[in-house]
mmCIF file of C-alpha atoms in Angstrom:
data_model
loop_
_atom_site.group_PDB
_atom_site.id
_atom_site.type_symbol
_atom_site.label_atom_id
_atom_site.label_comp_id
_atom_site.label_asym_id
_atom_site.label_seq_id
_atom_site.Cartn_x
_atom_site.Cartn_y
_atom_site.Cartn_z
ATOM 1 C CA UNK A 89 -42.561 -21.709 157.420
ATOM 2 C CA UNK A 90 -45.930 -20.329 156.983
ATOM 3 C CA UNK A 91 -48.106 -22.440 159.401
ATOM 4 C CA UNK A 92 -50.333 -19.208 160.480
ATOM 5 C CA UNK A 93 -50.578 -18.523 156.658
ATOM 6 C CA UNK A 94 -51.823 -21.662 155.947
ATOM 7 C CA UNK A 95 -54.681 -22.289 158.558
ATOM 8 C CA UNK A 96 -55.502 -18.892 158.386
ATOM 9 C CA UNK A 97 -59.456 -18.387 157.919
ATOM 10 C CA UNK A 98 -60.423 -17.177 154.047
ATOM 11 C CA UNK A 99 -61.914 -14.066 155.694
ATOM 12 C CA UNK A 100 -58.615 -12.855 157.083
ATOM 13 C CA UNK A 101 -56.388 -13.440 153.971
ATOM 14 C CA UNK A 102 -56.995 -10.383 152.184
ATOM 15 C CA UNK A 103 -56.479 -8.100 154.992
ATOM 16 C CA UNK A 104 -53.061 -9.986 155.832
ATOM 17 C CA UNK A 105 -52.103 -9.954 152.265
ATOM 18 C CA UNK A 106 -52.655 -6.096 151.906
ATOM 19 C CA UNK A 107 -50.401 -5.566 154.996
ATOM 20 C CA UNK A 108 -47.824 -7.795 153.424
ATOM 21 C CA UNK A 109 -48.071 -5.887 150.247
ATOM 22 C CA UNK A 110 -47.667 -2.459 151.926
ATOM 23 C CA UNK A 111 -44.694 -4.276 153.909
ATOM 24 C CA UNK A 112 -43.258 -5.340 150.775
ATOM 25 C CA UNK A 113 -43.324 -1.611 149.375
ATOM 26 C CA UNK A 114 -41.431 0.013 152.271
ATOM 27 C CA UNK A 115 -39.267 -3.057 153.108
ATOM 28 C CA UNK A 116 -36.179 -0.917 151.381
ATOM 29 C CA UNK A 117 -36.393 1.961 153.804
ATOM 30 C CA UNK A 118 -37.102 -0.316 156.695
ATOM 31 C CA UNK A 119 -33.733 -2.034 155.446
ATOM 32 C CA UNK A 120 -31.672 1.137 156.012
ATOM 33 C CA UNK A 121 -33.012 1.525 159.460
ATOM 34 C CA UNK A 122 -31.782 -1.799 160.039
ATOM 35 C CA UNK A 123 -28.627 -1.191 158.635
ATOM 36 C CA UNK A 124 -28.698 2.015 160.569
ATOM 37 C CA UNK A 125 -29.559 0.135 164.462
ATOM 38 C CA UNK A 126 -26.453 -2.090 163.512
ATOM 39 C CA UNK A 127 -24.021 0.778 162.603
ATOM 40 C CA UNK A 128 -25.301 2.586 165.379
ATOM 41 C CA UNK A 129 -24.881 -0.674 167.861
ATOM 42 C CA UNK A 130 -21.874 -1.103 166.733
ATOM 43 C CA UNK A 131 -20.338 2.068 167.737
ATOM 44 C CA UNK A 132 -21.654 1.536 171.314
ATOM 45 C CA UNK A 133 -19.663 -1.189 171.673
ATOM 46 C CA UNK A 134 -16.352 0.167 169.951
ATOM 47 C CA UNK A 135 -14.326 0.975 172.781
ATOM 48 C CA UNK A 136 -16.549 -1.919 175.244
ATOM 49 C CA UNK A 137 -14.243 -4.137 177.490
ATOM 50 C CA UNK A 138 -14.883 -6.806 176.830
ATOM 51 C CA UNK A 139 -16.074 -5.792 173.122
ATOM 52 C CA UNK A 140 -18.675 -8.324 171.546
ATOM 53 C CA UNK A 141 -17.572 -10.909 169.111
ATOM 54 C CA UNK A 142 -19.665 -9.266 166.386
ATOM 55 C CA UNK A 143 -23.042 -7.368 165.704
ATOM 56 C CA UNK A 144 -25.522 -8.434 163.219
ATOM 57 C CA UNK A 145 -29.093 -7.579 162.024
ATOM 58 C CA UNK A 146 -31.575 -8.408 159.795
ATOM 59 C CA UNK A 147 -34.843 -7.116 158.379
ATOM 60 C CA UNK A 148 -37.775 -9.479 158.522
ATOM 61 C CA UNK A 149 -38.184 -11.557 155.422
ATOM 62 C CA UNK A 150 -41.892 -11.159 153.623
ATOM 63 C CA UNK A 151 -42.746 -14.893 154.252
ATOM 64 C CA UNK A 152 -41.805 -14.501 157.853
ATOM 65 C CA UNK A 153 -43.903 -11.186 158.348
ATOM 66 C CA UNK A 154 -46.676 -12.752 156.501
ATOM 67 C CA UNK A 155 -46.822 -15.752 158.937
ATOM 68 C CA UNK A 156 -46.775 -13.462 161.976
ATOM 69 C CA UNK A 157 -49.409 -11.183 160.709
ATOM 70 C CA UNK A 158 -51.553 -14.457 160.202
ATOM 71 C CA UNK A 159 -51.310 -14.949 163.945
ATOM 72 C CA UNK A 160 -55.145 -14.987 165.218
ATOM 73 C CA UNK A 161 -56.649 -15.231 168.455
ATOM 74 C CA UNK A 162 -60.143 -15.985 169.973
ATOM 75 C CA UNK A 163 -62.914 -13.085 169.753
ATOM 76 C CA UNK A 164 -64.116 -11.523 172.753
ATOM 77 C CA UNK A 165 -67.333 -12.526 171.640
ATOM 78 C CA UNK A 166 -68.333 -16.208 172.139
ATOM 79 C CA UNK A 167 -69.281 -17.783 168.961
ATOM 80 C CA UNK A 168 -67.663 -15.250 166.807
ATOM 81 C CA UNK A 169 -64.725 -16.120 164.717
ATOM 82 C CA UNK A 170 -61.055 -15.780 165.586
ATOM 83 C CA UNK A 171 -59.003 -11.899 164.930
ATOM 84 C CA UNK A 172 -56.154 -11.315 164.099
ATOM 85 C CA UNK A 173 -53.573 -10.694 166.738
ATOM 86 C CA UNK A 174 -51.806 -7.767 164.925
ATOM 87 C CA UNK A 175 -54.346 -6.172 162.882
ATOM 88 C CA UNK A 176 -51.938 -3.890 161.908
ATOM 89 C CA UNK A 177 -48.562 -5.621 161.819
ATOM 90 C CA UNK A 178 -46.403 -2.341 160.653
ATOM 91 C CA UNK A 179 -46.968 -0.529 163.208
ATOM 92 C CA UNK A 180 -47.685 -3.053 165.806
ATOM 93 C CA UNK A 181 -44.763 -6.008 165.198
ATOM 94 C CA UNK A 182 -41.668 -4.849 167.226
ATOM 95 C CA UNK A 183 -39.200 -7.222 165.651
ATOM 96 C CA UNK A 184 -39.121 -6.192 161.988
ATOM 97 C CA UNK A 185 -36.054 -5.049 162.595
ATOM 98 C CA UNK A 186 -33.424 -7.020 164.559
ATOM 99 C CA UNK A 187 -29.962 -6.861 165.907
ATOM 100 C CA UNK A 188 -28.217 -9.349 167.410
ATOM 101 C CA UNK A 189 -25.090 -8.528 170.128
ATOM 102 C CA UNK A 190 -23.233 -11.984 170.284
ATOM 103 C CA UNK A 191 -20.359 -12.219 172.919
ATOM 104 C CA UNK A 192 -18.407 -14.882 174.509
ATOM 105 C CA UNK A 193 -19.358 -15.554 177.968
ATOM 106 C CA UNK A 194 -22.597 -15.505 179.941
ATOM 107 C CA UNK A 195 -21.385 -12.432 181.928
ATOM 108 C CA UNK A 196 -21.224 -10.442 179.305
ATOM 109 C CA UNK A 197 -25.024 -10.408 177.980
ATOM 110 C CA UNK A 198 -25.458 -8.487 181.545
ATOM 111 C CA UNK A 199 -22.661 -5.870 180.805
ATOM 112 C CA UNK A 200 -23.867 -5.497 177.219
ATOM 113 C CA UNK A 201 -27.362 -4.939 178.325
ATOM 114 C CA UNK A 202 -26.325 -2.369 180.772
ATOM 115 C CA UNK A 203 -24.205 -0.312 177.923
ATOM 116 C CA UNK A 204 -27.131 -0.567 175.686
ATOM 117 C CA UNK A 205 -29.718 0.951 178.271
ATOM 118 C CA UNK A 206 -27.202 3.790 179.099
ATOM 119 C CA UNK A 207 -27.473 5.170 175.384
ATOM 120 C CA UNK A 208 -30.327 7.578 176.655
ATOM 121 C CA UNK A 209 -29.500 9.872 173.809
ATOM 122 C CA UNK A 210 -30.047 7.121 170.930
ATOM 123 C CA UNK A 211 -32.430 4.931 172.634
ATOM 124 C CA UNK A 212 -34.953 4.295 174.847
ATOM 125 C CA UNK A 213 -35.451 0.808 176.261
ATOM 126 C CA UNK A 214 -38.872 0.170 176.595
ATOM 127 C CA UNK A 215 -38.556 -3.654 177.724
ATOM 128 C CA UNK A 216 -35.786 -5.953 179.077
ATOM 129 C CA UNK A 217 -36.090 -9.780 179.387
ATOM 130 C CA UNK A 218 -34.029 -12.991 179.750
ATOM 131 C CA UNK A 219 -35.818 -15.461 177.737
ATOM 132 C CA UNK A 220 -34.187 -18.446 179.606
ATOM 133 C CA UNK A 221 -36.109 -17.142 182.850
ATOM 134 C CA UNK A 222 -38.916 -19.297 181.762
ATOM 135 C CA UNK A 223 -36.838 -22.543 180.860
ATOM 136 C CA UNK A 224 -34.790 -22.424 184.455
ATOM 137 C CA UNK A 225 -38.352 -21.991 186.301
ATOM 138 C CA UNK A 226 -39.966 -24.917 184.084
ATOM 139 C CA UNK A 227 -36.916 -27.275 184.238
ATOM 140 C CA UNK A 228 -36.901 -27.736 180.772
ATOM 141 C CA UNK A 229 -33.919 -26.272 178.368
ATOM 142 C CA UNK A 230 -33.822 -23.580 175.554
ATOM 143 C CA UNK A 231 -30.910 -21.240 174.237
ATOM 144 C CA UNK A 232 -30.376 -18.163 176.787
ATOM 145 C CA UNK A 233 -31.217 -14.773 175.256
ATOM 146 C CA UNK A 234 -31.470 -10.881 176.686
ATOM 147 C CA UNK A 235 -34.396 -9.201 175.107
ATOM 148 C CA UNK A 236 -34.213 -5.516 174.495
ATOM 149 C CA UNK A 237 -37.016 -3.588 173.085
ATOM 150 C CA UNK A 238 -35.856 -0.186 172.105
ATOM 151 C CA UNK A 239 -37.001 2.827 170.599
ATOM 152 C CA UNK A 240 -34.919 5.195 168.470
ATOM 153 C CA UNK A 241 -34.912 8.758 169.150
ATOM 154 C CA UNK A 242 -34.865 11.374 166.633
ATOM 155 C CA UNK A 243 -33.436 9.211 163.929
ATOM 156 C CA UNK A 244 -32.821 10.931 160.751
ATOM 157 C CA UNK A 245 -33.160 7.384 158.855
ATOM 158 C CA UNK A 246 -36.138 6.215 160.619
ATOM 159 C CA UNK A 247 -37.747 9.488 159.688
ATOM 160 C CA UNK A 248 -37.233 8.675 156.003
ATOM 161 C CA UNK A 249 -38.552 5.290 156.629
ATOM 162 C CA UNK A 250 -42.082 7.049 158.531
ATOM 163 C CA UNK A 251 -42.374 9.543 155.276
ATOM 164 C CA UNK A 252 -42.362 6.832 153.358
ATOM 165 C CA UNK A 253 -44.791 4.227 155.338
ATOM 166 C CA UNK A 254 -46.932 7.504 155.390
ATOM 167 C CA UNK A 255 -50.366 8.301 157.322
ATOM 168 C CA UNK A 256 -50.676 7.521 160.231
ATOM 169 C CA UNK A 257 -47.216 7.203 161.134
ATOM 170 C CA UNK A 258 -45.530 10.342 162.147
ATOM 171 C CA UNK A 259 -42.143 11.164 160.669
ATOM 172 C CA UNK A 260 -40.802 11.803 164.367
ATOM 173 C CA UNK A 261 -37.726 9.205 164.145
ATOM 174 C CA UNK A 262 -39.024 6.924 166.609
ATOM 175 C CA UNK A 263 -39.177 3.432 166.257
ATOM 176 C CA UNK A 264 -39.054 0.654 168.135
ATOM 177 C CA UNK A 265 -37.199 -2.697 167.449
ATOM 178 C CA UNK A 266 -35.650 -5.913 168.867
ATOM 179 C CA UNK A 267 -31.906 -6.182 169.873
ATOM 180 C CA UNK A 268 -31.220 -9.750 171.490
ATOM 181 C CA UNK A 269 -27.939 -10.676 173.371
ATOM 182 C CA UNK A 270 -26.601 -13.977 173.713
ATOM 183 C CA UNK A 271 -23.295 -16.110 173.845
ATOM 184 C CA UNK A 272 -21.813 -17.738 170.647
ATOM 185 C CA UNK A 273 -22.649 -21.118 172.064
ATOM 186 C CA UNK A 274 -26.302 -19.889 172.240
ATOM 187 C CA UNK A 275 -26.646 -18.075 169.099
ATOM 188 C CA UNK A 276 -25.009 -21.381 166.893
ATOM 189 C CA UNK A 277 -27.639 -23.706 168.759
ATOM 190 C CA UNK A 278 -30.679 -20.966 167.962
ATOM 191 C CA UNK A 279 -29.575 -20.940 164.679
ATOM 192 C CA UNK A 280 -29.506 -24.335 163.933
ATOM 193 C CA UNK A 281 -32.080 -24.936 165.925
ATOM 194 C CA UNK A 282 -34.322 -22.422 164.089
ATOM 195 C CA UNK A 283 -33.118 -23.581 160.376
ATOM 196 C CA UNK A 284 -34.334 -27.447 161.159
ATOM 197 C CA UNK A 285 -37.641 -26.391 163.470
ATOM 198 C CA UNK A 286 -38.892 -23.383 161.696
ATOM 199 C CA UNK A 287 -37.806 -23.121 158.260
ATOM 200 C CA UNK A 288 -38.054 -26.827 157.531
ATOM 201 C CA UNK A 289 -39.230 -27.621 153.690
ATOM 202 C CA UNK A 290 -41.943 -29.972 155.423
ATOM 203 C CA UNK A 291 -43.207 -29.194 158.362
ATOM 204 C CA UNK A 292 -44.472 -32.903 158.430
ATOM 205 C CA UNK A 293 -41.071 -34.254 158.659
ATOM 206 C CA UNK A 294 -40.593 -33.155 162.515
ATOM 207 C CA UNK A 295 -40.193 -35.785 164.693
ATOM 208 C CA UNK A 296 -39.954 -36.209 168.347
ATOM 209 C CA UNK A 297 -36.521 -37.184 168.278
ATOM 210 C CA UNK A 298 -35.779 -34.301 167.490
ATOM 211 C CA UNK A 299 -37.040 -32.045 170.038
ATOM 212 C CA UNK A 300 -35.100 -34.541 172.692
ATOM 213 C CA UNK A 301 -32.076 -34.263 171.002
ATOM 214 C CA UNK A 302 -32.415 -30.155 170.988
ATOM 215 C CA UNK A 303 -33.298 -30.158 174.575
ATOM 216 C CA UNK A 304 -30.016 -32.870 175.223
ATOM 217 C CA UNK A 305 -27.828 -30.191 173.092
ATOM 218 C CA UNK A 306 -29.304 -27.488 175.060
ATOM 219 C CA UNK A 307 -27.942 -28.947 178.545
ATOM 220 C CA UNK A 308 -24.491 -29.858 177.203
ATOM 221 C CA UNK A 309 -23.981 -26.386 175.954
ATOM 222 C CA UNK A 310 -25.487 -24.962 179.383
ATOM 223 C CA UNK A 311 -22.475 -27.049 180.960
ATOM 224 C CA UNK A 312 -19.986 -25.797 178.326
ATOM 225 C CA UNK A 313 -20.728 -22.281 179.111
ATOM 226 C CA UNK A 314 -20.599 -22.898 182.999
ATOM 227 C CA UNK A 315 -16.930 -23.943 182.653
ATOM 228 C CA UNK A 316 -16.054 -21.808 180.059
ATOM 229 C CA UNK A 317 -17.403 -18.783 182.937
ATOM 230 C CA UNK A 318 -15.230 -20.897 185.654
ATOM 231 C CA UNK A 319 -12.331 -20.581 183.555
ATOM 232 C CA UNK A 320 -12.709 -17.028 182.818
ATOM 233 C CA UNK A 321 -13.115 -15.908 186.811
ATOM 234 C CA UNK A 322 -10.010 -18.226 187.370
ATOM 235 C CA UNK A 323 -8.145 -16.712 184.889
ATOM 236 C CA UNK A 324 -9.235 -13.469 186.008
ATOM 237 C CA UNK A 325 -8.239 -14.301 189.558
ATOM 238 C CA UNK A 326 -4.603 -15.547 188.435
ATOM 239 C CA UNK A 327 -4.035 -12.025 186.502
ATOM 240 C CA UNK A 328 -5.016 -10.256 189.541
ATOM 241 C CA UNK A 329 -2.263 -11.988 191.501
ATOM 242 C CA UNK A 330 0.443 -10.434 189.328
ATOM 243 C CA UNK A 331 -1.085 -6.990 189.920
ATOM 244 C CA UNK A 332 1.552 -5.821 192.306
ATOM 245 C CA UNK A 333 -0.808 -2.383 193.109
ATOM 246 C CA UNK A 334 -3.756 -4.839 193.660
ATOM 247 C CA UNK A 335 -4.470 -8.096 194.164
ATOM 248 C CA UNK A 336 -1.029 -8.877 193.873
ATOM 249 C CA UNK A 337 0.251 -6.297 197.024
ATOM 250 C CA UNK A 338 -2.461 -8.250 199.367
ATOM 251 C CA UNK A 339 -0.567 -10.279 202.548
ATOM 252 C CA UNK A 340 -0.148 -14.046 202.789
ATOM 253 C CA UNK A 341 -2.424 -14.857 205.623
ATOM 254 C CA UNK A 342 -2.983 -18.464 205.636
ATOM 255 C CA UNK A 343 -6.387 -17.821 204.445
ATOM 256 C CA UNK A 344 -4.734 -16.386 200.832
ATOM 257 C CA UNK A 345 -2.158 -18.798 200.936
ATOM 258 C CA UNK A 346 -5.157 -21.373 200.475
ATOM 259 C CA UNK A 347 -6.868 -19.351 198.058
ATOM 260 C CA UNK A 348 -4.280 -18.667 195.621
ATOM 261 C CA UNK A 349 -3.285 -22.497 195.805
ATOM 262 C CA UNK A 350 -6.651 -23.683 195.362
ATOM 263 C CA UNK A 351 -6.889 -21.300 192.192
ATOM 264 C CA UNK A 352 -3.370 -22.073 191.133
ATOM 265 C CA UNK A 353 -3.281 -25.641 191.885
ATOM 266 C CA UNK A 354 -6.753 -26.557 191.896
ATOM 267 C CA UNK A 355 -5.517 -30.582 191.153
ATOM 268 C CA UNK A 356 -3.283 -30.390 194.181
ATOM 269 C CA UNK A 357 -5.346 -29.814 196.995
ATOM 270 C CA UNK A 358 -6.017 -32.921 199.070
ATOM 271 C CA UNK A 359 -5.318 -31.476 202.826
ATOM 272 C CA UNK A 360 -7.475 -32.688 205.503
ATOM 273 C CA UNK A 361 -8.245 -29.481 207.330
ATOM 274 C CA UNK A 362 -7.617 -25.594 206.892
ATOM 275 C CA UNK A 363 -5.046 -25.194 208.726
ATOM 276 C CA UNK A 364 -2.439 -23.287 206.358
ATOM 277 C CA UNK A 365 -0.443 -21.546 208.934
ATOM 278 C CA UNK A 366 2.410 -23.917 208.317
ATOM 279 C CA UNK A 367 2.518 -22.619 204.929
ATOM 280 C CA UNK A 368 2.554 -18.884 206.193
ATOM 281 C CA UNK A 369 5.364 -20.008 208.075
ATOM 282 C CA UNK A 370 7.248 -21.435 205.250
ATOM 283 C CA UNK A 371 7.365 -18.459 202.886
ATOM 284 C CA UNK A 372 7.819 -15.573 205.812
ATOM 285 C CA UNK A 373 10.994 -17.820 206.504
ATOM 286 C CA UNK A 374 12.249 -16.580 202.823
ATOM 287 C CA UNK A 375 10.579 -13.051 202.946
ATOM 288 C CA UNK A 376 7.781 -14.044 200.925
ATOM 289 C CA UNK A 377 4.848 -12.268 202.246
ATOM 290 C CA UNK A 378 2.801 -11.026 199.285
ATOM 291 C CA UNK A 379 0.536 -12.645 196.908
ATOM 292 C CA UNK A 380 2.312 -12.026 193.552
ATOM 293 C CA UNK A 381 5.745 -13.513 195.328
ATOM 294 C CA UNK A 382 3.527 -16.712 195.979
ATOM 295 C CA UNK A 383 2.072 -16.589 192.728
ATOM 296 C CA UNK A 384 5.555 -16.400 191.234
ATOM 297 C CA UNK A 385 7.295 -18.991 193.061
ATOM 298 C CA UNK A 386 4.035 -21.336 192.350
ATOM 299 C CA UNK A 387 4.500 -21.316 188.477
ATOM 300 C CA UNK A 388 4.196 -24.223 186.356
ATOM 301 C CA UNK A 389 7.575 -24.811 184.806
ATOM 302 C CA UNK A 390 8.999 -24.737 187.764
ATOM 303 C CA UNK A 391 6.257 -27.518 189.695
ATOM 304 C CA UNK A 392 6.923 -30.093 186.610
ATOM 305 C CA UNK A 393 10.542 -29.864 187.102
ATOM 306 C CA UNK A 394 10.433 -30.524 190.523
ATOM 307 C CA UNK A 395 8.483 -33.377 190.255
ATOM 308 C CA UNK A 396 10.733 -34.449 187.509
ATOM 309 C CA UNK A 397 13.534 -34.422 189.451
ATOM 310 C CA UNK A 398 12.131 -36.273 192.620
ATOM 311 C CA UNK A 399 10.411 -38.603 190.523
ATOM 312 C CA UNK A 400 7.475 -39.046 192.990
ATOM 313 C CA UNK A 401 5.851 -42.015 193.847
ATOM 314 C CA UNK A 402 2.871 -40.378 194.615
ATOM 315 C CA UNK A 403 1.272 -37.136 194.096
ATOM 316 C CA UNK A 404 2.459 -34.925 196.878
ATOM 317 C CA UNK A 405 -0.127 -32.912 198.975
ATOM 318 C CA UNK A 406 0.276 -29.188 199.040
ATOM 319 C CA UNK A 407 2.657 -29.073 202.335
ATOM 320 C CA UNK A 408 5.383 -31.439 200.596
ATOM 321 C CA UNK A 409 5.043 -29.728 197.271
ATOM 322 C CA UNK A 410 5.257 -25.885 198.755
ATOM 323 C CA UNK A 411 8.108 -27.490 200.928
ATOM 324 C CA UNK A 412 9.698 -28.810 197.587
ATOM 325 C CA UNK A 413 9.090 -25.633 195.472
ATOM 326 C CA UNK A 414 10.716 -23.769 197.984
ATOM 327 C CA UNK A 415 13.741 -25.870 198.275
ATOM 328 C CA UNK A 416 14.002 -25.800 194.393
ATOM 329 C CA UNK A 417 14.397 -22.167 194.349
ATOM 330 C CA UNK A 418 16.431 -21.401 197.735
ATOM 331 C CA UNK A 419 18.458 -24.521 197.761
ATOM 332 C CA UNK A 420 20.613 -25.014 200.997
ATOM 333 C CA UNK A 421 19.240 -21.687 202.308
ATOM 334 C CA UNK A 422 15.820 -23.534 202.479
ATOM 335 C CA UNK A 423 17.403 -26.429 204.855
ATOM 336 C CA UNK A 424 19.099 -23.938 207.222
ATOM 337 C CA UNK A 425 16.257 -21.592 207.908
ATOM 338 C CA UNK A 426 13.237 -24.596 207.961
ATOM 339 C CA UNK A 427 14.971 -27.594 209.459
ATOM 340 C CA UNK A 428 16.910 -25.801 212.568
ATOM 341 C CA UNK A 429 17.551 -28.522 214.750
ATOM 342 C CA UNK A 430 15.088 -31.075 213.300
ATOM 343 C CA UNK A 431 17.493 -33.510 211.970
ATOM 344 C CA UNK A 432 15.125 -35.861 210.585
ATOM 345 C CA UNK A 433 13.696 -32.984 208.378
ATOM 346 C CA UNK A 434 17.125 -31.985 207.407
ATOM 347 C CA UNK A 435 18.317 -35.203 206.265
ATOM 348 C CA UNK A 436 14.973 -35.828 204.337
ATOM 349 C CA UNK A 437 15.951 -31.897 202.682
ATOM 350 C CA UNK A 438 19.449 -32.530 201.916
ATOM 351 C CA UNK A 439 18.405 -35.989 199.940
ATOM 352 C CA UNK A 440 16.044 -34.058 198.094
ATOM 353 C CA UNK A 441 18.410 -31.514 197.157
ATOM 354 C CA UNK A 442 21.091 -33.860 195.841
ATOM 355 C CA UNK A 443 18.270 -35.181 193.453
ATOM 356 C CA UNK A 444 17.148 -31.820 192.633
ATOM 357 C CA UNK A 445 21.087 -31.068 191.636
ATOM 358 C CA UNK A 446 21.481 -34.165 189.961
ATOM 359 C CA UNK A 447 18.526 -33.401 187.483
ATOM 360 C CA UNK A 448 19.637 -29.610 186.970
ATOM 361 C CA UNK A 449 23.175 -30.906 186.055
ATOM 362 C CA UNK A 450 21.816 -33.593 183.828
ATOM 363 C CA UNK A 451 19.635 -30.845 182.171
ATOM 364 C CA UNK A 452 21.663 -28.252 181.808
ATOM 365 C CA UNK A 453 20.488 -26.065 179.062
ATOM 366 C CA UNK A 454 17.117 -28.000 178.246
ATOM 367 C CA UNK A 455 14.331 -25.434 177.975
#
């Protein structure tokens, strides 16, 4: 911490120190603005679905303010000494007040950003960028975060701060602050990384090994988030199968059966082709023609009992397992409806049915 201040030219130190002293004077009022922004944004998400895990806020510390105010850039005229990047930091810095909205999954970042940008009576969004885009394009890793630069509109708490700040600020209630939206995993990564990299007691203690490990953990977290996102999408799909007035009412075409099967039982899908017409015929024989009926048939508990009853030597494929589950549910009626004149099939179904009945009798009252 303090790297820019430590390297600052002596001629610029008085100006930076004066700005820091002024910031220290008005910071208590600015903390009120921070609490107001945090409270307002929490209210925005009060009835949101899904709601963020939490909304945090902070006012920039004196040390952090001084260091950022100490940043310099090359003068426009060659040969001249560097100049301050923010000659009036109290009015030029947009991150003196920062709010963080922490969500569970990556897709919720987008939803949270859109909701905030629609609060036009409270805020005006001046900038919206995704911090991970640069990392993706460069092939490197860092924490993913959506950054919104927001401007308040006619806010009374802001007006009071502006009155304390004084000229040339006008007490119009308009103030620019930053909102970061990120997932809980990205938040944890950035907090730990920031604590070690930027808040280290002695910057000389930094090692390239730390960089390597932080890059590695960022990559791992990205993989974990991808898995969590896939699980969420699968859960949403399965939930839809039980909606009688929505996805659950969709007819069981061969393609629909394949889709439902691969969602519910992705570990039992070793078919060599995409022909699922046989499955539609088996289900239709029992009058099962809607998605919700297939979802009910493929419940995990029933499949577990079927596999235990038959003691499969090899893990069955979809065709065999569906046949067995129907036999478990409908018993001899399944044999009569689907064996017809196929004696070989009839004998196989009868043998499996006897095994199922023996299992049922042996485990009556279990579960």
